[in-house]
Each structure stands twice: as structure tokens, then as C-alpha cells.
PDB file of N, CA and C and ligand atoms in Angstrom:
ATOM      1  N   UNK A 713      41.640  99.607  32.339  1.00 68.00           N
ATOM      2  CA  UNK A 713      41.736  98.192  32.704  1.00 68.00           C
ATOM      3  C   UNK A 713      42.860  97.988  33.720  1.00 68.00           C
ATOM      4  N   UNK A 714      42.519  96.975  34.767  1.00 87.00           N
ATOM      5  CA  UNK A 714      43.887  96.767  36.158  1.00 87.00           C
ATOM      6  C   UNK A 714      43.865  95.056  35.644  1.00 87.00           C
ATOM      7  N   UNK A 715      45.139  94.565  36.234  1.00 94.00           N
ATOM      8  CA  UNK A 715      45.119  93.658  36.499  1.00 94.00           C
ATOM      9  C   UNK A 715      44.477  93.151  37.727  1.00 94.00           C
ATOM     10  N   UNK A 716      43.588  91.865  38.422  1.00 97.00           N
ATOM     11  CA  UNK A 716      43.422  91.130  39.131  1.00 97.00           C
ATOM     12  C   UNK A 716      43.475  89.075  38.938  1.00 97.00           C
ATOM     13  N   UNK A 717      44.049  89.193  40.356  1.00 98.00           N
ATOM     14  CA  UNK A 717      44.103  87.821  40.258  1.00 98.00           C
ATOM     15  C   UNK A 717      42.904  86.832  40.285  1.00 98.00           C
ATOM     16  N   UNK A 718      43.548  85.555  39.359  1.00 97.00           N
ATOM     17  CA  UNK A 718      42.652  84.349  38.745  1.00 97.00           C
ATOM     18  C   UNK A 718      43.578  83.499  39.448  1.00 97.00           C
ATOM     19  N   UNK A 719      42.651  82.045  39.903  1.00 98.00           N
ATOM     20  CA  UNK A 719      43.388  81.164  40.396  1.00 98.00           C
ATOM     21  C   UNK A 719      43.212  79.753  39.147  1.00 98.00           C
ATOM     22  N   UNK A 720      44.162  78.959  38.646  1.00 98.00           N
ATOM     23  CA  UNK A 720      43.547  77.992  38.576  1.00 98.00           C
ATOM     24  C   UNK A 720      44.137  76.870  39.482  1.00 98.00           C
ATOM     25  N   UNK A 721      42.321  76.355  39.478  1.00 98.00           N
ATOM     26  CA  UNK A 721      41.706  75.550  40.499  1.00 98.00           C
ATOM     27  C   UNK A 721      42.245  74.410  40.233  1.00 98.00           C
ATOM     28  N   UNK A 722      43.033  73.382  38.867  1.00 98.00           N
ATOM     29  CA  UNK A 722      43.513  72.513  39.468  1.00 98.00           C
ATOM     30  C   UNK A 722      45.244  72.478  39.937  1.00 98.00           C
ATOM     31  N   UNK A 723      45.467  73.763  40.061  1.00 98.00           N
ATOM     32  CA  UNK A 723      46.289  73.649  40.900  1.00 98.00           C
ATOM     33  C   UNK A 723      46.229  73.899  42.573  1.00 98.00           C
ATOM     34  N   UNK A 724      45.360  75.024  42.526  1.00 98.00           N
ATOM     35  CA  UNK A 724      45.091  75.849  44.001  1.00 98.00           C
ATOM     36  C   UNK A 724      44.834  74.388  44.680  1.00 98.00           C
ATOM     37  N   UNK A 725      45.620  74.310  45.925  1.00 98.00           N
ATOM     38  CA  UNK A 725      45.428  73.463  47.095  1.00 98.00           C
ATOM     39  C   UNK A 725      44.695  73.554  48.380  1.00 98.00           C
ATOM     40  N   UNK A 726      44.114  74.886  48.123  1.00 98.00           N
ATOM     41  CA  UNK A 726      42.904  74.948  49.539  1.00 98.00           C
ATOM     42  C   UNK A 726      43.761  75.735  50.529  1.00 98.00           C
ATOM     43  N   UNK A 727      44.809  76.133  50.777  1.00 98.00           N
ATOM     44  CA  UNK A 727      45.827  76.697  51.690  1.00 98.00           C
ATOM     45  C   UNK A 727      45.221  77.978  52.255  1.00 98.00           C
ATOM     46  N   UNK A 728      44.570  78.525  51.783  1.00 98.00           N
ATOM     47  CA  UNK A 728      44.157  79.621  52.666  1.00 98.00           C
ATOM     48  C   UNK A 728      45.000  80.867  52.607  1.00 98.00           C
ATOM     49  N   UNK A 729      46.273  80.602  52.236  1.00 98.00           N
ATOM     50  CA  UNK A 729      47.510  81.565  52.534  1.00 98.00           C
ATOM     51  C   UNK A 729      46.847  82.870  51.463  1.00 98.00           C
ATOM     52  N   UNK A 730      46.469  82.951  50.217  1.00 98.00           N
ATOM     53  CA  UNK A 730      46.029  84.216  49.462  1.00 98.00           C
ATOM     54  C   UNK A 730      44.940  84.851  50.063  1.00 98.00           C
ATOM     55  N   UNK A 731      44.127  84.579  51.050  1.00 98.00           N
ATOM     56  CA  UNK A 731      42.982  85.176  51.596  1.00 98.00           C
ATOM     57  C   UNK A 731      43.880  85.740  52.967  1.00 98.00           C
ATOM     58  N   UNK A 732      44.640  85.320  53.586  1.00 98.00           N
ATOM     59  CA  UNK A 732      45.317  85.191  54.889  1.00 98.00           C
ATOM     60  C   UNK A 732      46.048  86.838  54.469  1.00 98.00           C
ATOM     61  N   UNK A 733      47.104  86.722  53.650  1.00 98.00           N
ATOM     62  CA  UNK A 733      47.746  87.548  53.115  1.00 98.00           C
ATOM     63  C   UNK A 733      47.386  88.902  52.301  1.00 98.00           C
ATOM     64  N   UNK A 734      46.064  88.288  51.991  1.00 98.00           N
ATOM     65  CA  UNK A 734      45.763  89.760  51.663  1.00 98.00           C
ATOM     66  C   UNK A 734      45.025  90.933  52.098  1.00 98.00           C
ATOM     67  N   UNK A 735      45.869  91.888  52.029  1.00 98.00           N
ATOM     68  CA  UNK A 735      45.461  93.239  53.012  1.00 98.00           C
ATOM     69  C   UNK A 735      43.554  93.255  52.920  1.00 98.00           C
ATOM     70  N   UNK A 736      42.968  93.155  52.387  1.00 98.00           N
ATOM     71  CA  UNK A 736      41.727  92.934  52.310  1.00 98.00           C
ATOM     72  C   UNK A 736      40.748  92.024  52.707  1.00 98.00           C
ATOM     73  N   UNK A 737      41.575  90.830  53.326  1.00 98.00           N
ATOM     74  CA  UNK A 737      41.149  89.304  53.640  1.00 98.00           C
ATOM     75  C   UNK A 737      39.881  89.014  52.550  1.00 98.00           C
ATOM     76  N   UNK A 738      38.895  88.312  53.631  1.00 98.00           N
ATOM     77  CA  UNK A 738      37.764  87.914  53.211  1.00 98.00           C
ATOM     78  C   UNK A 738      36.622  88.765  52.420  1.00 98.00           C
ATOM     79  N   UNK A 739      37.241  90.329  52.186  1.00 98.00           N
ATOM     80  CA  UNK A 739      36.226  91.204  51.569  1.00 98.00           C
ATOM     81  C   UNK A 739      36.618  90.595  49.703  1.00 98.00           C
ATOM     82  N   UNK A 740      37.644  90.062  49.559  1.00 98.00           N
ATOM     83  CA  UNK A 740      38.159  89.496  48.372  1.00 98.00           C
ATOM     84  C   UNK A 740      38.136  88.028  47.871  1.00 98.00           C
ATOM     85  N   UNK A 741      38.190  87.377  48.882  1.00 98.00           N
ATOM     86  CA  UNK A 741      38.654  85.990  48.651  1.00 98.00           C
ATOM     87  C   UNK A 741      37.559  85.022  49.123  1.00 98.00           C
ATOM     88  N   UNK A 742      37.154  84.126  48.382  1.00 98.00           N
ATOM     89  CA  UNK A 742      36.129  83.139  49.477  1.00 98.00           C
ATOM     90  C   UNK A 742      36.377  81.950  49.268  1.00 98.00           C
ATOM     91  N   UNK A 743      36.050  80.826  49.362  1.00 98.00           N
ATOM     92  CA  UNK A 743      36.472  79.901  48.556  1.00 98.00           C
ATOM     93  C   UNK A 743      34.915  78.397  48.548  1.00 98.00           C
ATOM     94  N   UNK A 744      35.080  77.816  47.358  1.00 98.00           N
ATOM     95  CA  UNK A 744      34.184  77.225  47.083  1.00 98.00           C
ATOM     96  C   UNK A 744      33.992  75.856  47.354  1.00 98.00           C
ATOM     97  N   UNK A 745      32.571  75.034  47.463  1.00 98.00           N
ATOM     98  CA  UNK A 745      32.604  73.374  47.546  1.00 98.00           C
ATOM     99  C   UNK A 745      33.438  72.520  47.745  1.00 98.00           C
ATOM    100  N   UNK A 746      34.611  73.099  46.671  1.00 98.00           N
ATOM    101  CA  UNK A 746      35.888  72.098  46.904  1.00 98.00           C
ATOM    102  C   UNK A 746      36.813  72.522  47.389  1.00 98.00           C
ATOM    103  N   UNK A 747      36.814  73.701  48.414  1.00 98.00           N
ATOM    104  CA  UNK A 747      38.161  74.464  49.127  1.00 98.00           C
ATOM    105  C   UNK A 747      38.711  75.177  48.208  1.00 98.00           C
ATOM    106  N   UNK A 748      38.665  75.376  46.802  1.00 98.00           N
ATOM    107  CA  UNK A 748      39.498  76.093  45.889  1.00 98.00           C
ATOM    108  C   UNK A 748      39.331  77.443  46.315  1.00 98.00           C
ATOM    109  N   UNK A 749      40.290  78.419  46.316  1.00 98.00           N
ATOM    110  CA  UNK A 749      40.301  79.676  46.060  1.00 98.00           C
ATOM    111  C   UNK A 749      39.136  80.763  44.995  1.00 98.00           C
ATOM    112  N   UNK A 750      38.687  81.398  45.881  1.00 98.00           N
ATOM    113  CA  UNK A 750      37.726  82.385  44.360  1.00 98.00           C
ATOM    114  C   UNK A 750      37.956  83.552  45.078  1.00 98.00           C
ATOM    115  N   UNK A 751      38.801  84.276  43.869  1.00 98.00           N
ATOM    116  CA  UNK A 751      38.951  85.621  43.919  1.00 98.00           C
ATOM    117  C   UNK A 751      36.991  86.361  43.589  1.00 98.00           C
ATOM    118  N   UNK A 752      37.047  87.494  44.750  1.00 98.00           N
ATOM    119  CA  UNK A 752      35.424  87.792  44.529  1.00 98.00           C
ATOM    120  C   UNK A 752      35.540  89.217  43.664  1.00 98.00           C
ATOM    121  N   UNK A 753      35.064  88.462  42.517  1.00 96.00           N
ATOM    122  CA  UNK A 753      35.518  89.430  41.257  1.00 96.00           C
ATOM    123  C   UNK A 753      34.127  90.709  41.216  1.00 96.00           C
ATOM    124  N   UNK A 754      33.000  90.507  41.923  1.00 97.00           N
ATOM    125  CA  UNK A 754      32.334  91.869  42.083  1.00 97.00           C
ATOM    126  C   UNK A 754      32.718  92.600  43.144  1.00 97.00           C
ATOM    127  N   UNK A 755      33.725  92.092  43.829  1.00 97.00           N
ATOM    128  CA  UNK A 755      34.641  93.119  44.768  1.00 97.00           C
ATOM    129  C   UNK A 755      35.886  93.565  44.370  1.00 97.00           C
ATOM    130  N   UNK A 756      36.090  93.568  43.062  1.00 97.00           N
ATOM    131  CA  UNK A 756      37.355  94.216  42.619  1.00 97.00           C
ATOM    132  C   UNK A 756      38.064  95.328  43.014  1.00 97.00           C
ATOM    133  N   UNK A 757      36.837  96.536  42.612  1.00 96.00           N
ATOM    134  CA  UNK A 757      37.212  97.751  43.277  1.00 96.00           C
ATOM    135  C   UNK A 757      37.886  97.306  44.598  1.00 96.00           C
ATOM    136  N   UNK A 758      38.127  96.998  45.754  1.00 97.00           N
ATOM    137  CA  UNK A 758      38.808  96.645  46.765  1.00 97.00           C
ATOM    138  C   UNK A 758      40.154  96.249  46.733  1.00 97.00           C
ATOM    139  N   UNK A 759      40.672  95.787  45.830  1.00 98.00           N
ATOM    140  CA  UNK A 759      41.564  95.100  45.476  1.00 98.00           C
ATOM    141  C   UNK A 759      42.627  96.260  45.314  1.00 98.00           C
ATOM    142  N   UNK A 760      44.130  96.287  45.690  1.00 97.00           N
ATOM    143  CA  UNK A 760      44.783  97.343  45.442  1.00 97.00           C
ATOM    144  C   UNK A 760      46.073  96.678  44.487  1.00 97.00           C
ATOM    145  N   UNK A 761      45.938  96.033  44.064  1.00 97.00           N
ATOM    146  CA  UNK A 761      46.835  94.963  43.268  1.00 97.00           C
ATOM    147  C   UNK A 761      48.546  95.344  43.636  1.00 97.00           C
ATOM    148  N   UNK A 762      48.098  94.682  44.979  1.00 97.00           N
ATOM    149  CA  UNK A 762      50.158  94.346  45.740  1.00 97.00           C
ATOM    150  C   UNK A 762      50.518  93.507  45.202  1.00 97.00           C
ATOM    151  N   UNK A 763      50.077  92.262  44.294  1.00 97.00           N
ATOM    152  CA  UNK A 763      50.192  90.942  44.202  1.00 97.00           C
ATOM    153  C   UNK A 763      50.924  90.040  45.443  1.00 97.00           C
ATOM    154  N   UNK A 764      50.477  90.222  46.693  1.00 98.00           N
ATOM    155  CA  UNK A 764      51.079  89.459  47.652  1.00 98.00           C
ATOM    156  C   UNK A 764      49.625  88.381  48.217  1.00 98.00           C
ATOM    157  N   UNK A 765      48.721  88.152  47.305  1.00 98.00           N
ATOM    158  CA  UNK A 765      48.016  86.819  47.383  1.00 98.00           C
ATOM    159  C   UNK A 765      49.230  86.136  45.830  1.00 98.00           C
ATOM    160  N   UNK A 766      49.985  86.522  44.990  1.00 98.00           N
ATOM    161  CA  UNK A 766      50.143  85.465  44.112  1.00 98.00           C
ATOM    162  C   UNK A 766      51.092  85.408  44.659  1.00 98.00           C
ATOM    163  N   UNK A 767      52.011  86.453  45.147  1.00 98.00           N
ATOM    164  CA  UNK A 767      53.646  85.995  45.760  1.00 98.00           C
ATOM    165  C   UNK A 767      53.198  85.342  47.085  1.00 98.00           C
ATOM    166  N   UNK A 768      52.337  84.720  47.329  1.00 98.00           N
ATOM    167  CA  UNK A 768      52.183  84.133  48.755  1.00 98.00           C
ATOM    168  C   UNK A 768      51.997  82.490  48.319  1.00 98.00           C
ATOM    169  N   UNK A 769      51.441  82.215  47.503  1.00 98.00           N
ATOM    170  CA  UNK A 769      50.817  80.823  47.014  1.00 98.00           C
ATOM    171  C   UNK A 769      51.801  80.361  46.646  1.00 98.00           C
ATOM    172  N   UNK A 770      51.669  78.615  47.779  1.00 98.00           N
ATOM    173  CA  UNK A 770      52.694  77.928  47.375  1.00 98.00           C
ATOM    174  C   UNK A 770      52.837  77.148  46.575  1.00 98.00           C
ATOM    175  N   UNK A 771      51.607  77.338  45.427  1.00 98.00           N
ATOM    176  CA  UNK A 771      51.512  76.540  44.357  1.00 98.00           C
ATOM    177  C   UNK A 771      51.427  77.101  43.369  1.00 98.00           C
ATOM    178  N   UNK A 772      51.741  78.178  43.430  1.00 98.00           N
ATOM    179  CA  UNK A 772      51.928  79.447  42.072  1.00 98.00           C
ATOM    180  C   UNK A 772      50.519  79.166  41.218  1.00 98.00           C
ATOM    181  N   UNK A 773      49.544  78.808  41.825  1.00 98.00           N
ATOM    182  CA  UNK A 773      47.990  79.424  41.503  1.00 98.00           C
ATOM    183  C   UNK A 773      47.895  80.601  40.825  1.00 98.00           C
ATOM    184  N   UNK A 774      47.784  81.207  41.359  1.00 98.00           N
ATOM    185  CA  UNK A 774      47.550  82.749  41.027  1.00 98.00           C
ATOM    186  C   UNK A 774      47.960  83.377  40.258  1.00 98.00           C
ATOM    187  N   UNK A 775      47.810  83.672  39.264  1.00 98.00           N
ATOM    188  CA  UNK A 775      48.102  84.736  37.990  1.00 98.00           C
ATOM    189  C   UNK A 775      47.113  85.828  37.867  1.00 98.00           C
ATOM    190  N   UNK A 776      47.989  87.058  37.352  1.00 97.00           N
ATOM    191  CA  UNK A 776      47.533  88.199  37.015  1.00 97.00           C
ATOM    192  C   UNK A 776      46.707  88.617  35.500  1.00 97.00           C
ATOM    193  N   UNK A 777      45.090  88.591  35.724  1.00 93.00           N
ATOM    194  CA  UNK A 777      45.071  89.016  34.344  1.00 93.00           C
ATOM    195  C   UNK A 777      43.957  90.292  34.116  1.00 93.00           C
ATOM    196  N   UNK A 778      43.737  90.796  33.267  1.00 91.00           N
ATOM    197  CA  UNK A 778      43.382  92.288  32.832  1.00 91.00           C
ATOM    198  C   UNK A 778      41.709  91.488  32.911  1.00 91.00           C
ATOM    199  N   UNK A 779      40.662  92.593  33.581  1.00 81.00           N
ATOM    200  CA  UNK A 779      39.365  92.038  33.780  1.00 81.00           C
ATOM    201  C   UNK A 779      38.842  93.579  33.596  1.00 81.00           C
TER     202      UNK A 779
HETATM  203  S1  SF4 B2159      47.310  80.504  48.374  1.00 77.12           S
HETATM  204 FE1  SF4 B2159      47.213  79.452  46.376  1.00 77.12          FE
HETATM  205  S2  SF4 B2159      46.972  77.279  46.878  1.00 77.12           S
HETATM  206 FE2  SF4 B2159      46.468  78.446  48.724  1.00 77.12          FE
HETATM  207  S3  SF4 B2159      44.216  78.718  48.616  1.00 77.12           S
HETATM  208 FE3  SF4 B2159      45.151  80.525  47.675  1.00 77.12          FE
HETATM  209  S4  SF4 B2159      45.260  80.056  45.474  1.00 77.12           S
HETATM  210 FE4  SF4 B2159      44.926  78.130  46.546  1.00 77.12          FE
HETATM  211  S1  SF4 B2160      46.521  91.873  44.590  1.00 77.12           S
HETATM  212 FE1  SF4 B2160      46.662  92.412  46.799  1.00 77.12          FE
HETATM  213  S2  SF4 B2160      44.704  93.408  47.301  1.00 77.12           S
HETATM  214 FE2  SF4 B2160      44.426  92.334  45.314  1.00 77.12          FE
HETATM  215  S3  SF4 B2160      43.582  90.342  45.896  1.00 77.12           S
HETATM  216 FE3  SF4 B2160      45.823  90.095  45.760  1.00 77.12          FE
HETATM  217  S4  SF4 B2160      46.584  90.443  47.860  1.00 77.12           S
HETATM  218 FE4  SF4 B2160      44.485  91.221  47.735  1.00 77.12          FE
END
């Protein structure tokens, strides 16, 4: 089991900065209807867990959890 990041959505503000920031961009991150953040959890494998999409968010969205 790895950790990957979860956003919650009523905090995430649409900022873009965790997709921007992460070494992987858009092969990870997409975001939905309402601008929220979605980590793309059948692209995990991709993911190298720097956590510099959660140390990037300026709304401390992002938490780490075991998937
Ligand atoms: S960096 Fe944080 S606030 Fe900005 S889109 Fe990503 S999760 Fe949402
Ligand atoms: S932990 Fe790193 S590689 Fe994984 S989604 Fe966040 S920024 Fe991208």
C-alpha cells in the first residue's frame, strides 16, 4: 500500500496550482464540473508521491491517504 493524494472539495478552490506542480501534470490531475481538483486515481501507478501537489495548495486541500 502507498500513500496518494485526496482533495477535499469543499475546500479545494479551483487554483490549478496541484496539477501545475506536479511532475506528472495532467497525466494525474483533472478537474471536474465545478473546477474542483480530482486526483486520477486509475493513474496512480504514475504518481511518485513527492507530495509537492499538497505542499503546493493554498488551501491545504490535499491530504495523504493509503489507497
Ligand atoms: S492546489 Fe489545492 S485548491 Fe488548488 S486546485 Fe489543487 S487542490 Fe484545489
Ligand atoms: S505526490 Fe507528487 S507525483 Fe503524486 S500527485 Fe502529488 S505532485 Fe503528483
Amino acid at each position: 500500500m502507498s500513500e496518494f493524494p485526496s482533495v477535499d472539495h469543499d475546500t479545494c478552490v479551483g487554483c490549478q496550482t496541484c496539477m501545475n506542480t506536479c511532475p506528472k501534470g495532467d497525466a494525474l490531475w483533472e478537474f471536474n464540473d465545478e473546477g474542483k481538483a480530482v486526483f486520477k486515481i486509475d493513474n496512480k501507478d504514475e504518481c511518485v508521491h513527492c507530495h509537492a501537489c499538497g505542499d503546493s495548495c493554498p488551501a491545504s486541500a490535499i491530504s495523504f491517504k493509503e489507497q
